Coordinates of C-alpha atoms and ligand atoms in Angstrom, one line a residue:
M1 CA 32.6 23.6 67.9
D2 CA 33.2 25.3 71.3
K3 CA 34.9 23.1 74.0
L4 CA 35.1 23.8 78.0
V5 CA 38.1 22.8 79.9
I6 CA 37.8 22.7 83.7
Q7 CA 40.1 22.4 86.6
G8 CA 38.5 20.4 89.2
Q9 CA 38.2 20.8 92.9
S10 CA 38.2 24.7 93.6
Q11 CA 35.5 25.5 96.3
L12 CA 33.2 28.4 95.1
H13 CA 32.4 31.4 97.3
G14 CA 30.8 34.5 96.8
E15 CA 27.5 35.9 95.3
L16 CA 25.8 35.2 92.0
E17 CA 22.5 36.7 90.6
I18 CA 20.1 34.2 89.0
S19 CA 18.6 34.7 85.4
G20 CA 15.1 34.5 84.1
A21 CA 13.8 31.5 83.5
K22 CA 14.0 30.1 80.0
N23 CA 11.0 28.2 80.1
A24 CA 9.2 31.1 81.2
A25 CA 10.8 33.5 78.6
L26 CA 10.2 31.4 76.0
P27 CA 6.6 31.1 76.4
I28 CA 6.2 34.6 77.3
L29 CA 8.1 36.2 74.3
I30 CA 5.5 34.0 72.2
A31 CA 2.4 35.0 73.8
S32 CA 3.3 38.6 72.0
L33 CA 1.6 37.1 69.1
L34 CA -2.0 37.3 70.9
T35 CA -2.2 41.2 70.7
E36 CA -1.0 44.2 67.8
D37 CA 0.1 45.8 71.1
T38 CA 3.7 45.8 72.4
L39 CA 4.9 43.4 75.4
S40 CA 7.7 45.1 77.3
L41 CA 9.8 42.4 79.1
T42 CA 12.6 42.4 81.8
H43 CA 14.8 39.3 82.6
I44 CA 14.7 38.0 79.3
P45 CA 17.9 35.8 79.6
H46 CA 20.6 35.6 77.0
L47 CA 20.6 32.2 75.7
Q48 CA 20.7 30.4 72.5
D49 CA 17.0 28.9 72.9
V50 CA 15.7 32.6 73.2
N51 CA 17.9 34.1 69.7
T52 CA 15.7 30.9 68.4
T53 CA 12.6 32.0 69.4
K54 CA 13.6 35.9 68.3
S55 CA 14.1 34.8 65.1
L56 CA 11.4 32.4 64.5
L57 CA 9.0 35.6 65.6
K58 CA 10.8 38.0 63.4
Y59 CA 10.2 35.8 60.6
M60 CA 6.5 35.7 61.3
G61 CA 7.0 39.5 61.3
V62 CA 7.1 40.5 64.8
D63 CA 9.0 43.3 65.7
I64 CA 11.6 43.4 68.6
K65 CA 13.6 45.6 70.2
N66 CA 16.1 45.7 73.1
I67 CA 16.5 48.9 75.0
D68 CA 18.7 48.7 77.7
D69 CA 17.3 45.6 79.9
V70 CA 13.9 45.9 78.1
T71 CA 12.8 43.4 75.4
E72 CA 10.1 45.1 73.1
V73 CA 8.0 42.7 71.3
T74 CA 5.2 43.8 68.9
A75 CA 3.1 41.7 66.6
K76 CA 1.2 44.0 64.9
E77 CA 1.7 42.5 61.5
V78 CA 2.1 39.0 61.2
I79 CA 3.3 38.1 57.6
N80 CA 3.7 34.1 58.0
K81 CA 1.6 32.4 60.4
N82 CA 3.7 29.2 60.0
A83 CA 6.6 27.9 62.0
P84 CA 8.7 25.8 59.0
Y85 CA 10.4 22.3 60.0
E86 CA 13.8 23.9 60.0
R87 CA 12.9 26.5 63.1
V88 CA 11.1 24.0 64.8
K89 CA 13.3 21.2 64.8
T90 CA 16.1 22.8 66.5
M91 CA 13.7 23.9 69.4
R92 CA 10.5 22.1 70.4
A93 CA 9.4 25.2 72.1
S94 CA 8.3 26.3 69.0
I95 CA 5.1 24.6 69.2
L96 CA 3.9 26.9 71.3
V97 CA 3.1 29.3 68.5
L98 CA 0.4 27.2 67.0
G99 CA -2.3 28.2 70.0
P100 CA -1.6 32.1 69.8
L101 CA -1.9 31.9 66.0
L102 CA -4.7 29.9 65.8
A103 CA -6.3 32.0 68.4
R104 CA -5.9 35.5 66.7
F105 CA -6.0 34.5 63.1
G106 CA -7.9 31.3 62.8
E107 CA -5.3 29.8 61.0
A108 CA -1.8 28.3 61.8
K109 CA 0.8 26.0 60.1
V110 CA 3.5 24.5 62.4
S111 CA 5.6 21.7 62.0
L112 CA 5.8 18.9 64.1
P113 CA 9.1 18.9 66.4
G114 CA 9.6 15.2 65.8
G115 CA 11.9 13.2 68.1
C116 CA 14.5 14.4 70.4
A117 CA 17.5 13.2 72.7
I118 CA 15.5 12.9 75.9
G119 CA 12.7 11.0 74.7
S120 CA 10.0 10.8 71.7
R121 CA 7.8 14.0 73.2
P122 CA 4.7 13.7 71.4
V123 CA 2.3 17.0 71.0
D124 CA -1.1 14.7 71.4
I125 CA -2.2 16.8 74.2
H126 CA -2.0 20.0 72.3
I127 CA -3.9 19.2 69.0
K128 CA -6.4 17.4 71.5
G129 CA -7.0 20.4 73.3
L130 CA -7.5 22.5 70.5
Q131 CA -9.9 20.3 68.7
A132 CA -11.8 20.2 71.8
M133 CA -12.0 23.9 71.2
G134 CA -13.4 23.6 68.0
A135 CA -10.2 23.6 66.1
K136 CA -9.7 21.6 62.6
I137 CA -6.8 19.9 62.4
D138 CA -5.0 18.2 59.5
I139 CA -1.6 16.6 59.8
H140 CA 0.2 16.6 56.0
S141 CA 3.8 15.7 55.4
G142 CA 4.8 16.4 59.2
Y143 CA 3.0 19.8 59.3
I144 CA 0.2 20.5 61.8
E145 CA -2.1 22.5 59.7
A146 CA -5.1 24.3 62.2
S147 CA -8.0 26.2 61.4
T148 CA -11.2 28.1 62.9
K149 CA -12.5 29.8 60.0
H150 CA -15.8 27.2 60.2
L151 CA -16.3 28.2 63.9
P152 CA -18.7 31.6 64.6
R153 CA -16.7 34.5 64.2
S154 CA -13.7 32.2 63.4
K155 CA -13.1 31.6 67.2
L156 CA -12.0 28.9 69.3
Q157 CA -14.8 27.6 71.8
G158 CA -14.5 27.4 75.2
C159 CA -14.5 23.8 76.7
I160 CA -13.4 21.5 79.3
F161 CA -10.5 19.8 78.7
Y162 CA -8.9 17.0 80.7
M163 CA -5.1 16.5 80.2
D164 CA -4.5 12.5 81.1
I165 CA -0.5 13.3 81.0
V166 CA 0.7 16.6 82.9
T167 CA 2.2 19.1 80.1
V168 CA 4.0 22.2 81.0
T169 CA 3.9 23.5 77.3
G170 CA 0.7 21.5 76.7
T171 CA -1.0 23.7 79.2
E172 CA 0.7 27.0 78.1
N173 CA -0.4 26.5 74.4
L174 CA -4.1 25.7 75.6
M175 CA -3.9 28.5 78.1
M176 CA -2.9 31.0 75.4
A177 CA -5.2 30.0 72.9
A178 CA -7.9 29.6 75.3
S179 CA -7.3 33.5 76.0
L180 CA -8.7 34.5 73.0
S181 CA -11.6 32.4 72.5
H182 CA -15.2 32.6 72.9
G183 CA -16.6 31.2 76.3
I184 CA -15.1 29.7 79.3
T185 CA -12.5 27.0 79.1
I186 CA -11.5 24.4 81.7
L187 CA -8.2 22.8 81.7
E188 CA -8.0 19.7 84.1
N189 CA -4.8 18.2 85.4
S190 CA -2.7 21.4 84.2
A191 CA 0.7 21.6 84.7
K192 CA 1.5 23.7 88.0
E193 CA 5.0 24.5 87.2
P194 CA 6.3 28.4 88.1
E195 CA 7.0 29.3 84.6
V196 CA 3.5 28.2 83.7
V197 CA 1.9 30.3 86.5
D198 CA 4.5 33.1 85.3
L199 CA 2.9 33.0 81.7
G200 CA -0.7 33.2 83.0
E201 CA 0.2 36.2 85.0
C202 CA 1.5 37.9 82.1
L203 CA -1.3 37.2 80.1
N204 CA -3.8 38.6 82.9
K205 CA -1.9 41.9 82.8
M206 CA -2.4 41.8 79.0
G207 CA -6.2 41.4 79.6
A208 CA -6.6 38.0 80.0
K209 CA -9.1 36.4 82.5
I210 CA -7.3 33.4 84.0
R211 CA -8.2 31.8 87.4
G212 CA -6.5 29.0 89.2
L213 CA -3.0 29.4 88.3
G214 CA -0.8 27.1 90.0
T215 CA -3.4 24.5 90.7
D216 CA -4.5 21.8 88.3
I217 CA -7.7 23.4 87.1
I218 CA -6.8 26.7 85.3
T219 CA -10.2 28.2 84.5
I220 CA -10.0 31.1 81.5
E221 CA -12.5 32.9 80.5
G222 CA -12.3 34.0 76.7
V223 CA -11.8 38.0 76.2
D224 CA -11.6 39.7 72.4
E225 CA -8.5 41.5 72.6
L226 CA -5.3 41.4 74.5
H227 CA -3.3 44.9 75.1
K228 CA 0.1 46.1 76.2
A229 CA 1.8 44.9 79.2
S230 CA 5.0 45.1 81.0
H231 CA 6.2 41.8 82.6
D232 CA 9.4 41.1 84.6
V233 CA 10.4 37.1 84.2
I234 CA 10.6 35.1 86.8
F235 CA 14.0 33.3 88.3
D236 CA 15.2 30.5 86.6
R237 CA 14.7 27.9 89.4
I238 CA 16.8 25.5 87.1
E239 CA 19.8 27.7 87.2
A240 CA 19.4 28.4 90.6
G241 CA 19.4 24.0 91.9
T242 CA 22.4 23.6 89.6
Y243 CA 24.8 26.4 91.2
L244 CA 23.4 25.0 94.6
T245 CA 24.3 21.6 93.5
A246 CA 27.5 22.9 92.3
V247 CA 28.4 24.3 95.6
A248 CA 27.5 21.4 97.6
M249 CA 29.8 19.1 95.7
T250 CA 32.5 21.3 95.6
G251 CA 32.0 22.9 99.2
G252 CA 31.9 26.5 99.6
D253 CA 30.1 29.4 100.9
V254 CA 27.4 31.1 98.3
L255 CA 24.8 33.5 98.0
L256 CA 22.2 33.2 95.2
R257 CA 20.5 36.5 94.3
N258 CA 17.3 36.9 92.3
V259 CA 15.5 33.9 93.6
K260 CA 12.0 32.9 95.4
V261 CA 12.6 30.4 97.5
E262 CA 9.2 28.5 97.5
C263 CA 9.7 27.7 93.9
L264 CA 12.7 25.4 94.8
D265 CA 11.2 23.6 97.9
A266 CA 12.1 19.9 96.5
I267 CA 15.5 20.8 95.3
I268 CA 16.4 22.4 98.5
Q269 CA 14.8 19.5 100.8
K270 CA 17.0 16.9 98.8
L271 CA 20.2 18.9 99.5
I272 CA 19.4 19.5 102.9
E273 CA 19.2 15.8 103.6
T274 CA 22.8 15.6 101.9
G275 CA 23.9 17.5 104.7
I276 CA 24.5 20.9 103.4
K277 CA 23.1 23.9 104.8
I278 CA 20.6 26.3 103.3
E279 CA 19.8 29.6 104.8
A280 CA 16.8 31.0 103.0
Y281 CA 15.6 35.0 102.8
E282 CA 13.4 37.0 101.0
N283 CA 14.7 37.1 97.6
S284 CA 17.9 35.2 98.1
I285 CA 19.3 31.8 99.2
R286 CA 22.5 31.0 100.8
I287 CA 24.3 27.5 100.9
K288 CA 27.2 26.4 102.9
S289 CA 28.8 22.7 102.3
D290 CA 32.0 21.1 103.5
G291 CA 31.7 18.9 100.3
K292 CA 31.1 15.7 102.6
L293 CA 27.6 14.3 101.1
K294 CA 25.0 11.9 101.8
A295 CA 23.8 10.0 99.2
V296 CA 19.7 10.8 98.7
N297 CA 17.4 9.0 96.7
I298 CA 15.2 11.1 93.4
R299 CA 12.2 10.8 92.1
T300 CA 11.2 13.1 89.5
A301 CA 7.8 14.3 89.0
P302 CA 5.4 17.3 87.8
Y303 CA 5.8 20.3 90.2
P304 CA 6.0 20.4 92.9
A305 CA 7.8 17.3 93.0
F306 CA 11.4 17.1 92.3
P307 CA 12.2 18.3 88.9
T308 CA 13.2 16.1 85.8
D309 CA 15.7 19.2 85.0
M310 CA 17.5 18.7 88.0
Q311 CA 17.7 14.7 87.9
A312 CA 21.3 14.9 85.9
Q313 CA 22.7 17.4 88.5
M314 CA 21.8 15.5 91.6
M315 CA 22.8 12.2 90.0
A316 CA 26.2 13.6 89.8
L317 CA 25.9 14.8 93.2
N318 CA 25.3 11.3 94.3
T319 CA 28.3 10.3 92.4
I320 CA 30.8 11.4 95.0
A321 CA 28.2 11.3 98.3
D322 CA 28.7 8.6 100.9
G323 CA 26.2 5.6 100.2
V324 CA 24.0 4.0 97.3
S325 CA 21.3 5.9 96.0
E326 CA 18.5 5.3 93.5
V327 CA 17.6 8.3 91.0
T328 CA 14.4 7.2 89.0
E329 CA 13.1 9.1 85.9
T330 CA 9.5 9.1 85.1
I331 CA 8.9 12.0 82.8
F332 CA 11.3 11.5 79.9
E333 CA 11.8 7.9 78.8
N334 CA 15.5 8.9 77.4
R335 CA 16.9 11.0 80.0
F336 CA 20.3 9.1 81.2
M337 CA 22.3 10.0 78.6
H338 CA 24.8 11.6 81.2
V339 CA 25.3 8.6 82.9
Q340 CA 27.9 7.0 80.3
E341 CA 29.9 10.1 80.4
L342 CA 29.6 10.3 84.4
I343 CA 31.1 6.6 84.3
R344 CA 34.2 7.8 82.0
M345 CA 35.1 10.1 84.9
G346 CA 34.8 6.9 87.6
A347 CA 31.5 7.0 88.7
Q348 CA 29.7 4.0 89.5
I349 CA 26.3 3.7 87.8
D350 CA 24.0 0.7 86.9
I351 CA 20.9 1.6 85.4
R352 CA 17.3 -0.8 85.6
G353 CA 14.8 0.2 83.5
N354 CA 14.1 4.2 84.7
T355 CA 16.0 3.8 87.6
A356 CA 20.0 4.4 88.1
I357 CA 21.8 2.9 91.2
I358 CA 24.6 4.8 92.0
R359 CA 27.4 3.7 94.7
G360 CA 29.0 6.9 95.7
K361 CA 32.8 7.3 95.5
E362 CA 35.1 9.7 97.4
Y363 CA 35.9 11.8 94.2
L364 CA 35.9 11.4 90.3
E365 CA 38.5 12.0 88.0
G366 CA 38.7 14.8 85.2
A367 CA 38.2 13.1 81.6
S368 CA 37.1 13.8 78.1
V369 CA 33.7 13.9 77.8
M370 CA 30.6 14.8 75.5
A371 CA 27.7 16.9 76.3
T372 CA 24.4 15.4 74.9
D373 CA 21.5 17.6 76.4
L374 CA 21.0 20.6 78.3
R375 CA 20.9 19.1 81.8
A376 CA 23.4 16.3 80.9
S377 CA 25.6 19.0 80.1
A378 CA 24.9 20.7 83.3
S379 CA 25.7 17.7 85.5
L380 CA 29.2 17.1 83.6
V381 CA 30.1 20.8 84.3
I382 CA 29.3 20.4 87.9
A383 CA 30.9 17.0 88.1
S384 CA 34.0 18.5 86.6
L385 CA 34.1 21.2 89.1
A386 CA 34.2 18.9 92.1
A387 CA 36.3 15.9 90.2
K388 CA 40.4 15.7 90.5
G389 CA 42.4 16.9 87.5
Q390 CA 41.4 18.3 84.1
T391 CA 38.1 17.6 82.6
T392 CA 37.2 18.8 78.5
I393 CA 33.6 18.8 77.7
D394 CA 32.9 18.7 74.0
R395 CA 29.7 19.8 72.5
I396 CA 28.6 22.5 74.6
Y397 CA 26.4 24.4 72.4
H398 CA 23.6 22.7 74.6
L399 CA 24.5 24.3 77.7
D400 CA 24.8 27.6 75.5
R401 CA 20.7 26.9 74.9
G402 CA 19.9 27.1 78.4
Y403 CA 22.6 28.8 80.9
E404 CA 23.5 32.4 80.4
K405 CA 27.3 33.0 80.9
L406 CA 27.5 29.7 82.7
E407 CA 31.2 29.6 83.0
D408 CA 31.5 33.6 84.0
K409 CA 29.5 33.0 86.7
L410 CA 31.3 29.9 87.7
N411 CA 34.7 31.5 87.5
Q412 CA 33.1 34.9 89.1
L413 CA 32.5 32.0 92.5
G414 CA 36.5 30.9 91.7
A415 CA 36.0 28.1 89.5
N416 CA 38.6 27.5 86.6
I417 CA 37.1 26.9 83.5
K418 CA 38.3 27.8 80.1
R419 CA 36.3 27.8 77.0
I420 CA 38.3 27.0 73.8
H421 CA 37.1 27.8 70.5
Ligands
EPU1 N1 3.7 14.8 76.7 C1 2.8 13.9 75.8 N2 1.9 14.5 74.7 C2 2.1 15.8 74.8 C3 2.9 16.1 76.0 C4 3.6 16.1 76.7 O1 2.8 12.3 75.7 O2 1.1 16.3 74.0 C5 4.6 13.8 77.7 C6 6.2 14.0 77.2 O3 6.5 13.3 76.1 C7 6.6 13.8 78.7 C8 5.3 14.5 79.7 O4 4.2 14.5 78.6 O5 7.0 12.6 78.7 C9 5.7 15.8 80.1 O6 6.4 16.7 78.7 P1 5.7 18.2 79.3 O7 5.1 18.4 77.8 O8 5.7 18.7 80.0 O9 7.5 18.5 78.6 P2 7.7 20.3 77.5 O10 6.5 21.2 77.8 O11 7.7 19.6 76.0 C10 8.7 21.3 79.7 C11 10.3 22.0 79.6 C12 11.2 20.8 79.6 C13 11.2 20.2 81.1 C14 9.6 19.7 80.8 C15 9.1 18.7 82.2 C16 9.7 24.1 78.4 C17 9.9 24.8 77.1 N3 10.0 23.0 78.4 O12 8.9 20.8 78.1 O13 12.3 21.6 79.9 O14 11.7 19.2 81.1 O15 8.5 21.0 80.9 O16 9.4 19.7 83.3 O17 9.1 24.7 79.3 C18 15.0 21.7 79.7 O18 14.9 22.8 79.9 O19 16.1 21.1 79.5 C19 13.7 21.4 79.3 C20 13.5 20.0 78.8

């Protein structure tokens, strides 16, 4: 298993290109199942989760070609209308094939994703939404078996569905299913994340009729067929936020290209409260920091509030900021696994329920630590960049799931990170 060895306390300077968003690329690749035509995609990031998604689609019979920077995905013949446990257990986003398969073919069999390191993460809302559209759903031996064969023309029926928790992939699954249904579907309490909007825009290019993207009421008028389209995947706001936080902590001056600043508002607001300087441009953002930070309180919540996917990174920042801060996680019940590892580096953190209380110190010290999930791993990388001495991070396959060329990008800015095989 690979490890990262990081020498701390180098300032970061220069420019970086932010990659396409993992959490938009995954549903958009899966949206290819909704049509027999080709979807041409740019800014699909090179990540393990993308490889897992491609291999699931290939298993189903989808043809995927890479021509220069364009990924062409064609689901003309779909032989396997199922997602087996072995594929779903490594990546929960695989549940996103359920809605498209059911809507286009009238049947689907998808493994229940089961538990995951950051919390129990059920998919009951995905299932209830499809049932509200008329699907028959049985759960047998860990599999969701869904069918629309009993419905007129085997088609899902439009409905009004209120999601009692805001769910990103739940909204995406139901939006894709409703695109090929009969009638109008209104999804209430929808997720407003930019990645949901990006998927919706791609579906509209494919001929879907979706209104209200970016609001909590999404209206979808079902159509009989979707067709070919080209789409450029939105930038990864969590990757951008991770690099901004890294520069805030180490000190330096960095310009990030390929960003939409308005998607980063909650993150920028908090970074400005720490005392660093931000300059926002049309498609780029510049951060300047002297590494002297004020502690800030964070409370995660669905977009546009502060994202849970940036909670670990901001906690790392607070460990070396001046003052005492509180970080409250409201989305996932077990997303504090980075805390024990940060404590190994000298951080002072107490956990009370879903709140971590952090007493800022002048510096952290390098140590041997272990990556536990994707964003926890990112927090350890940026903590190590700012720490005194050398840190070794084990189990970094988590990072490879969600950050494109992380160490290359940071080394390009002046970091000293080596990967050991
Ligand atoms: N939930 C339910 N029932 C459901 C669906 C969700 O109770 O049917 C609960 C979850 O257990 C959680 C809350 O609702 O407590 C929100 O979860 P959500 O469904 O929004 O999460 P997700 O769609 O599984 C996506 C991202 C996550 C990100 C969350 C929250 C993708 C592929 N994943 O997950 O990304 O943390 O939204 O913004 O889009 C990551 O990139 O590291 C990551 C974990």
